[in-house]
């Protein structure tokens, strides 16, 4: 792909780099995600440190975290691991979700962002954040308010660039219009959920990002574990542990939506076997083959998981393979709703979908 660059590590793994939107920052096509670092996933900080250093040694130069991962624990792990290596790493974190009990301990307001960024800088043990991302939209805050404070943070040198995560296409467009109209900095990246089982963003979000020259960092390329090979059709699912315990409706095989996911998984397992790769390797390679995608966030909990994904970094999917994936899950469609845990207010707030009773009749 034009604009791609390579770096060979001592282990002779060629890591591809792509420009992050229009920032001029070069990032690896695999980005290390750290959501599973800490009590929520891997509580062994020393083991997490080894995972981070192994990723960096293998040519990954971007690390993505968020203040809400373990209420700051993930950022602290990352900050400790990057001592002595900070200049070589493109460091990304996020803000939005509540970090306290008060009504103003989260969201996208100037008041909260100015406080939250200081907390992230302290936990990450750094003077600057390369990419500061708004974790979700905030209907209570004007986008101009958010863009204004982010622009100020760039001017102050506390962040280098800013972006968003899981924003609907129309809100990305609105943000760019406001930036142009008000002379504010603009969103440089979007971080959407994207996988073989969740291709809905291909219809509008990814084209919009291409239109505005934004970098795209995709999350959950393993579809919440369904493309890890752990969940198979006609095999029992333990709904009492892990992610299945937190969101059983997403894993219960008796639910039709989940059964459809498992049917697709069986076909994808066969496809991976025909290519001589693992299902996770196939899943990651699929996401980075899309021309809009800059990097796929891989979130290993253990070192062996990271090593398996790195082994598949050289996997190239030819047109015949991508055509077969299109047959299993058609382009632009979802086998499940990747945002089920964070539904849009426009869908959950009935007042946004229903006029007052006295105004509903046509006459």
Tab-separated table of C-alpha atoms in Angstrom:
chain	number	residue	atom	x	y	z
A	1	UNK	CA	0.000	0.000	0.000
A	2	UNK	CA	1.410	3.463	-0.891
A	3	UNK	CA	2.699	5.277	2.167
A	4	UNK	CA	3.502	2.101	4.082
A	5	UNK	CA	6.956	1.765	5.615
A	6	UNK	CA	8.817	-1.143	7.164
A	7	UNK	CA	11.164	-1.734	10.061
A	8	UNK	CA	13.001	-5.015	10.612
A	9	UNK	CA	13.553	-6.046	14.221
A	10	UNK	CA	16.441	-8.167	15.436
A	11	UNK	CA	14.079	-11.158	15.238
A	12	UNK	CA	13.581	-10.422	11.513
A	13	UNK	CA	9.877	-9.619	11.829
A	14	UNK	CA	9.012	-6.912	9.325
A	15	UNK	CA	6.586	-4.520	10.936
A	16	UNK	CA	4.608	-2.287	8.613
A	17	UNK	CA	4.012	1.359	9.517
A	18	UNK	CA	1.306	3.693	8.274
A	19	UNK	CA	0.777	7.426	8.712
A	20	UNK	CA	-1.795	8.267	11.368
A	21	UNK	CA	-4.249	10.411	9.470
A	22	UNK	CA	-2.673	13.729	8.488
A	23	UNK	CA	-0.518	13.964	11.614
A	24	UNK	CA	2.703	12.761	10.003
A	25	UNK	CA	3.074	10.293	12.912
A	26	UNK	CA	4.048	6.785	11.799
A	27	UNK	CA	2.384	3.930	13.697
A	28	UNK	CA	2.621	0.167	13.435
A	29	UNK	CA	-0.294	-1.709	11.878
A	30	UNK	CA	-0.636	-3.560	15.172
A	31	UNK	CA	-1.323	-1.317	18.166
A	32	UNK	CA	-0.975	-2.760	21.652
A	33	UNK	CA	-4.229	-2.326	23.579
A	34	UNK	CA	-4.025	-2.490	27.369
A	35	UNK	CA	-7.635	-2.842	28.483
A	36	UNK	CA	-6.857	-6.297	29.898
A	37	UNK	CA	-3.979	-5.045	32.049
A	38	UNK	CA	-4.757	-4.943	35.761
A	39	UNK	CA	-7.402	-6.483	37.961
A	40	UNK	CA	-9.948	-6.744	35.129
A	41	UNK	CA	-7.714	-9.114	33.157
A	42	UNK	CA	-4.080	-9.713	34.077
A	43	UNK	CA	-3.374	-8.517	37.644
A	44	UNK	CA	0.334	-9.369	37.415
A	45	UNK	CA	1.990	-6.009	36.712
A	46	UNK	CA	5.368	-7.614	35.990
A	47	UNK	CA	3.766	-9.887	33.385
A	48	UNK	CA	2.028	-6.903	31.792
A	49	UNK	CA	5.398	-5.162	31.690
A	50	UNK	CA	6.859	-8.129	29.808
A	51	UNK	CA	3.998	-8.041	27.316
A	52	UNK	CA	4.572	-4.353	26.631
A	53	UNK	CA	8.327	-4.754	26.183
A	54	UNK	CA	7.905	-7.790	23.936
A	55	UNK	CA	5.503	-5.834	21.726
A	56	UNK	CA	7.928	-2.932	21.481
A	57	UNK	CA	10.859	-5.238	20.773
A	58	UNK	CA	8.876	-6.771	17.902
A	59	UNK	CA	8.314	-3.403	16.229
A	60	UNK	CA	4.961	-2.300	17.652
A	61	UNK	CA	5.386	1.393	18.419
A	62	UNK	CA	1.866	2.391	19.494
A	63	UNK	CA	0.265	1.685	22.870
A	64	UNK	CA	-3.402	2.472	23.518
A	65	UNK	CA	-5.001	2.748	26.952
A	66	UNK	CA	-7.745	4.752	28.717
A	67	UNK	CA	-8.228	6.369	32.098
A	68	UNK	CA	-11.255	4.157	32.820
A	69	UNK	CA	-9.387	0.870	32.327
A	70	UNK	CA	-9.175	-0.333	35.894
A	71	UNK	CA	-9.871	3.225	37.091
A	72	UNK	CA	-6.356	4.248	36.112
A	73	UNK	CA	-4.550	0.974	36.831
A	74	UNK	CA	-3.842	0.272	33.157
A	75	UNK	CA	-2.351	3.751	32.672
A	76	UNK	CA	-0.126	3.219	35.715
A	77	UNK	CA	1.128	-0.110	34.325
A	78	UNK	CA	1.872	1.488	30.965
A	79	UNK	CA	3.604	4.471	32.562
A	80	UNK	CA	5.902	2.196	34.549
A	81	UNK	CA	6.709	-0.026	31.564
A	82	UNK	CA	7.614	2.891	29.295
A	83	UNK	CA	10.297	4.361	31.548
A	84	UNK	CA	13.357	4.799	29.401
A	85	UNK	CA	11.423	4.059	26.192
A	86	UNK	CA	8.875	6.862	26.096
A	87	UNK	CA	10.395	8.704	23.118
A	88	UNK	CA	10.052	5.606	20.932
A	89	UNK	CA	6.349	5.086	21.640
A	90	UNK	CA	3.231	6.711	20.214
A	91	UNK	CA	1.115	6.812	23.370
A	92	UNK	CA	-2.663	7.064	23.198
A	93	UNK	CA	-5.246	7.293	25.954
A	94	UNK	CA	-8.885	8.295	26.305
A	95	UNK	CA	-11.294	10.348	28.385
A	96	UNK	CA	-15.077	10.291	28.911
A	97	UNK	CA	-16.244	7.539	31.258
A	98	UNK	CA	-16.783	8.353	34.953
A	99	UNK	CA	-13.730	8.239	37.175
A	100	UNK	CA	-15.567	9.130	40.371
A	101	UNK	CA	-18.982	9.273	42.011
A	102	UNK	CA	-19.749	12.958	41.466
A	103	UNK	CA	-21.879	14.252	38.586
A	104	UNK	CA	-18.900	16.036	37.000
A	105	UNK	CA	-16.371	13.180	37.197
A	106	UNK	CA	-16.745	12.199	33.557
A	107	UNK	CA	-18.058	13.337	30.196
A	108	UNK	CA	-16.651	15.627	27.517
A	109	UNK	CA	-16.861	19.028	29.214
A	110	UNK	CA	-13.959	21.472	29.439
A	111	UNK	CA	-14.179	21.233	33.223
A	112	UNK	CA	-13.682	17.468	33.266
A	113	UNK	CA	-11.198	17.112	30.411
A	114	UNK	CA	-8.800	19.637	31.957
A	115	UNK	CA	-8.801	17.612	35.171
A	116	UNK	CA	-8.755	14.201	33.518
A	117	UNK	CA	-5.768	14.927	31.303
A	118	UNK	CA	-3.669	15.854	34.331
A	119	UNK	CA	-4.579	12.546	35.950
A	120	UNK	CA	-3.610	10.617	32.827
A	121	UNK	CA	-0.302	12.468	32.478
A	122	UNK	CA	0.538	11.674	36.089
A	123	UNK	CA	-0.361	7.978	35.861
A	124	UNK	CA	1.431	7.588	32.531
A	125	UNK	CA	4.511	9.286	33.954
A	126	UNK	CA	4.870	11.510	30.897
A	127	UNK	CA	4.839	15.169	29.940
A	128	UNK	CA	2.723	14.652	26.850
A	129	UNK	CA	0.174	12.341	25.249
A	130	UNK	CA	0.553	11.668	21.545
A	131	UNK	CA	-3.124	10.929	20.883
A	132	UNK	CA	-5.895	11.951	23.286
A	133	UNK	CA	-9.239	10.403	22.356
A	134	UNK	CA	-12.811	11.159	23.359
A	135	UNK	CA	-13.983	7.694	24.366
A	136	UNK	CA	-17.664	8.198	23.494
A	137	UNK	CA	-19.990	11.036	22.410
A	138	UNK	CA	-21.552	13.140	25.165
A	139	UNK	CA	-25.030	14.470	24.282
A	140	UNK	CA	-24.875	16.860	27.248
A	141	UNK	CA	-21.838	18.731	25.867
A	142	UNK	CA	-21.651	20.807	22.699
A	143	UNK	CA	-18.988	19.409	20.386
A	144	UNK	CA	-17.568	22.933	20.099
A	145	UNK	CA	-16.884	22.915	23.853
A	146	UNK	CA	-14.952	19.655	23.550
A	147	UNK	CA	-13.011	20.648	20.437
A	148	UNK	CA	-12.099	23.971	22.042
A	149	UNK	CA	-10.472	22.451	25.122
A	150	UNK	CA	-8.690	19.800	23.047
A	151	UNK	CA	-7.297	22.536	20.795
A	152	UNK	CA	-6.033	24.368	23.874
A	153	UNK	CA	-4.329	21.196	25.129
A	154	UNK	CA	-2.481	20.873	21.824
A	155	UNK	CA	-1.348	24.497	22.058
A	156	UNK	CA	-0.221	23.899	25.643
A	157	UNK	CA	1.877	20.934	24.510
A	158	UNK	CA	0.091	18.431	26.750
A	159	UNK	CA	-1.244	16.449	23.787
A	160	UNK	CA	0.009	16.206	20.229
A	161	UNK	CA	-3.240	15.274	18.473
A	162	UNK	CA	-6.779	14.275	19.355
A	163	UNK	CA	-9.435	11.959	18.043
A	164	UNK	CA	-12.620	10.121	18.955
A	165	UNK	CA	-13.787	6.588	19.616
A	166	UNK	CA	-17.036	4.926	18.555
A	167	UNK	CA	-18.587	8.112	17.172
A	168	UNK	CA	-21.433	7.776	14.652
A	169	UNK	CA	-20.497	9.010	11.185
A	170	UNK	CA	-22.851	11.982	11.405
A	171	UNK	CA	-21.204	13.212	14.607
A	172	UNK	CA	-17.770	12.961	13.016
A	173	UNK	CA	-19.023	15.095	10.134
A	174	UNK	CA	-20.520	17.627	12.557
A	175	UNK	CA	-17.237	17.853	14.472
A	176	UNK	CA	-15.302	18.623	11.299
A	177	UNK	CA	-17.813	21.274	10.283
A	178	UNK	CA	-17.551	22.941	13.684
A	179	UNK	CA	-13.745	22.831	13.541
A	180	UNK	CA	-13.716	24.550	10.169
A	181	UNK	CA	-16.345	27.117	11.131
A	182	UNK	CA	-14.734	28.016	14.472
A	183	UNK	CA	-11.088	27.657	13.522
A	184	UNK	CA	-10.488	24.808	15.979
A	185	UNK	CA	-8.281	21.753	15.775
A	186	UNK	CA	-9.970	18.779	14.169
A	187	UNK	CA	-10.414	15.132	14.944
A	188	UNK	CA	-7.437	13.268	13.522
A	189	UNK	CA	-8.538	9.730	14.321
A	190	UNK	CA	-11.528	7.519	14.979
A	191	UNK	CA	-11.463	4.256	16.935
A	192	UNK	CA	-14.464	2.144	15.879
A	193	UNK	CA	-15.343	-1.479	16.623
A	194	UNK	CA	-14.503	-3.510	13.522
A	195	UNK	CA	-14.186	-7.211	12.866
A	196	UNK	CA	-15.335	-9.897	10.449
A	197	UNK	CA	-18.470	-10.266	12.589
A	198	UNK	CA	-19.069	-6.508	12.954
A	199	UNK	CA	-18.706	-4.857	9.557
A	200	UNK	CA	-21.344	-2.180	9.981
A	201	UNK	CA	-18.776	0.641	10.021
A	202	UNK	CA	-17.874	-0.167	6.419
A	203	UNK	CA	-21.118	1.456	5.312
A	204	UNK	CA	-20.553	4.990	6.597
A	205	UNK	CA	-17.988	5.458	9.382
A	206	UNK	CA	-14.965	4.223	7.441
A	207	UNK	CA	-15.856	6.146	4.251
A	208	UNK	CA	-16.350	9.316	6.313
A	209	UNK	CA	-12.939	8.840	7.914
A	210	UNK	CA	-11.398	8.445	4.471
A	211	UNK	CA	-13.194	11.582	3.283
A	212	UNK	CA	-11.658	13.631	6.106
A	213	UNK	CA	-8.244	11.992	5.985
A	214	UNK	CA	-8.560	10.522	9.469
A	215	UNK	CA	-6.527	7.678	10.888
A	216	UNK	CA	-8.546	4.648	11.975
A	217	UNK	CA	-7.591	2.448	14.940
A	218	UNK	CA	-10.027	-0.446	15.158
A	219	UNK	CA	-10.963	-2.083	18.445
A	220	UNK	CA	-12.270	-5.579	19.181
A	221	UNK	CA	-10.970	-7.175	15.956
A	222	UNK	CA	-11.576	-10.533	17.689
A	223	UNK	CA	-15.251	-9.660	18.209
A	224	UNK	CA	-15.253	-9.828	22.021
A	225	UNK	CA	-13.502	-13.190	21.833
A	226	UNK	CA	-15.765	-14.893	19.304
A	227	UNK	CA	-12.895	-14.901	16.804
A	228	UNK	CA	-10.402	-16.198	19.341
A	229	UNK	CA	-11.451	-19.824	18.750
A	230	UNK	CA	-12.626	-20.137	22.329
A	231	UNK	CA	-16.331	-20.228	21.463
A	232	UNK	CA	-17.575	-22.914	19.089
A	233	UNK	CA	-20.938	-24.205	17.939
A	234	UNK	CA	-22.370	-27.154	19.881
A	235	UNK	CA	-19.915	-26.586	22.725
A	236	UNK	CA	-21.069	-25.360	26.147
A	237	UNK	CA	-20.383	-21.762	27.106
A	238	UNK	CA	-19.559	-20.955	30.730
A	239	UNK	CA	-21.705	-17.905	31.494
A	240	UNK	CA	-20.358	-17.584	35.038
A	241	UNK	CA	-16.817	-16.327	34.309
A	242	UNK	CA	-15.005	-13.697	32.271
A	243	UNK	CA	-16.799	-11.526	29.730
A	244	UNK	CA	-19.638	-14.040	29.471
A	245	UNK	CA	-20.504	-13.411	33.121
A	246	UNK	CA	-20.535	-9.648	32.593
A	247	UNK	CA	-22.649	-9.766	29.417
A	248	UNK	CA	-24.350	-13.161	29.191
A	249	UNK	CA	-26.757	-11.976	26.509
A	250	UNK	CA	-23.804	-11.595	24.139
A	251	UNK	CA	-22.591	-15.155	24.708
A	252	UNK	CA	-25.644	-17.320	25.427
A	253	UNK	CA	-25.739	-19.744	22.452
A	254	UNK	CA	-29.505	-20.207	22.771
A	255	UNK	CA	-30.020	-16.611	21.593
A	256	UNK	CA	-30.462	-16.437	17.808
A	257	UNK	CA	-27.955	-13.620	17.312
A	258	UNK	CA	-25.249	-15.576	19.118
A	259	UNK	CA	-26.099	-18.746	17.212
A	260	UNK	CA	-25.575	-16.804	13.962
A	261	UNK	CA	-22.165	-15.676	15.200
A	262	UNK	CA	-21.188	-19.245	15.991
A	263	UNK	CA	-22.345	-20.445	12.566
A	264	UNK	CA	-20.071	-17.848	10.959
A	265	UNK	CA	-17.220	-18.813	13.272
A	266	UNK	CA	-17.366	-22.438	12.109
A	267	UNK	CA	-16.986	-21.352	8.497
A	268	UNK	CA	-14.140	-19.004	9.404
A	269	UNK	CA	-12.345	-21.766	11.323
A	270	UNK	CA	-12.390	-23.878	8.162
A	271	UNK	CA	-11.118	-20.936	6.119
A	272	UNK	CA	-8.257	-20.283	8.549
A	273	UNK	CA	-7.293	-23.958	8.471
A	274	UNK	CA	-7.139	-23.894	4.666
A	275	UNK	CA	-4.707	-20.963	4.896
A	276	UNK	CA	-2.568	-22.608	7.569
A	277	UNK	CA	-3.203	-19.868	10.126
A	278	UNK	CA	-5.169	-19.507	13.345
A	279	UNK	CA	-8.589	-17.902	13.543
A	280	UNK	CA	-7.263	-14.866	15.497
A	281	UNK	CA	-4.551	-14.340	12.899
A	282	UNK	CA	-7.155	-14.417	10.126
A	283	UNK	CA	-9.343	-11.955	12.032
A	284	UNK	CA	-6.577	-9.407	12.575
A	285	UNK	CA	-5.318	-9.667	8.979
A	286	UNK	CA	-8.831	-8.981	7.715
A	287	UNK	CA	-9.110	-5.644	9.536
A	288	UNK	CA	-5.772	-4.219	8.414
A	289	UNK	CA	-6.539	-5.132	4.783
A	290	UNK	CA	-9.196	-2.389	4.635
A	291	UNK	CA	-7.779	0.779	2.993
A	292	UNK	CA	-9.295	3.026	5.685
A	293	UNK	CA	-7.690	1.177	8.601
A	294	UNK	CA	-4.395	2.463	9.952
A	295	UNK	CA	-3.885	-0.020	12.772
A	296	UNK	CA	-5.705	-2.814	14.590
A	297	UNK	CA	-5.675	-2.746	18.372
A	298	UNK	CA	-4.693	-6.121	19.759
A	299	UNK	CA	-5.437	-6.592	23.451
A	300	UNK	CA	-3.623	-9.688	24.707
A	301	UNK	CA	-4.068	-10.746	28.318
A	302	UNK	CA	-1.066	-13.059	28.275
A	303	UNK	CA	2.296	-13.217	26.549
A	304	UNK	CA	1.406	-16.371	24.537
A	305	UNK	CA	-1.647	-14.559	23.139
A	306	UNK	CA	0.574	-11.693	21.999
A	307	UNK	CA	3.091	-14.085	20.457
A	308	UNK	CA	0.364	-15.874	18.476
A	309	UNK	CA	-0.919	-12.596	17.049
A	310	UNK	CA	2.598	-11.423	16.186
A	311	UNK	CA	3.246	-14.691	14.353
A	312	UNK	CA	0.359	-13.801	12.055
A	313	UNK	CA	1.592	-10.272	11.347
A	314	UNK	CA	2.938	-11.302	7.933
A	315	UNK	CA	-0.314	-12.961	6.843
A	316	UNK	CA	-1.585	-11.550	3.540
A	317	UNK	CA	-5.183	-12.271	2.546
A	318	UNK	CA	-5.655	-12.570	-1.210
A	319	UNK	CA	-8.797	-11.558	-3.068
A	320	UNK	CA	-10.192	-15.086	-3.058
A	321	UNK	CA	-9.932	-15.226	0.733
A	322	UNK	CA	-11.554	-11.821	1.170
A	323	UNK	CA	-14.301	-12.864	-1.270
A	324	UNK	CA	-14.966	-15.935	0.872
A	325	UNK	CA	-15.191	-13.767	4.003
A	326	UNK	CA	-17.678	-11.547	2.144
A	327	UNK	CA	-19.794	-14.623	1.511
A	328	UNK	CA	-19.767	-15.583	5.192
A	329	UNK	CA	-20.478	-12.051	6.469
A	330	UNK	CA	-21.524	-9.612	3.727
A	331	UNK	CA	-19.812	-6.200	3.631
A	332	UNK	CA	-21.381	-3.518	5.808
A	333	UNK	CA	-23.372	-5.967	7.940
A	334	UNK	CA	-23.156	-7.023	11.582
A	335	UNK	CA	-23.613	-10.476	13.036
A	336	UNK	CA	-24.086	-8.708	16.368
A	337	UNK	CA	-24.264	-5.178	17.735
A	338	UNK	CA	-20.735	-4.263	18.884
A	339	UNK	CA	-22.093	-1.280	20.812
A	340	UNK	CA	-24.714	-3.198	22.785
A	341	UNK	CA	-23.014	-2.314	26.068
A	342	UNK	CA	-22.956	1.396	25.130
A	343	UNK	CA	-26.195	2.062	23.225
A	344	UNK	CA	-26.789	5.441	21.648
A	345	UNK	CA	-28.994	7.811	23.634
A	346	UNK	CA	-31.032	8.416	20.490
A	347	UNK	CA	-32.142	4.795	20.736
A	348	UNK	CA	-32.477	4.400	24.506
A	349	UNK	CA	-34.111	7.727	25.412
A	350	UNK	CA	-37.760	7.360	24.408
A	351	UNK	CA	-38.293	11.140	24.464
A	352	UNK	CA	-35.982	11.353	21.466
A	353	UNK	CA	-38.141	8.912	19.506
A	354	UNK	CA	-41.639	9.840	20.661
A	355	UNK	CA	-43.464	13.141	20.518
A	356	UNK	CA	-45.562	14.128	23.532
A	357	UNK	CA	-48.815	12.134	23.509
A	358	UNK	CA	-50.910	15.162	22.613
A	359	UNK	CA	-48.827	15.821	19.488
A	360	UNK	CA	-48.693	12.340	17.943
A	361	UNK	CA	-51.838	12.380	15.855
A	362	UNK	CA	-51.748	13.718	12.306
A	363	UNK	CA	-54.914	15.768	12.812
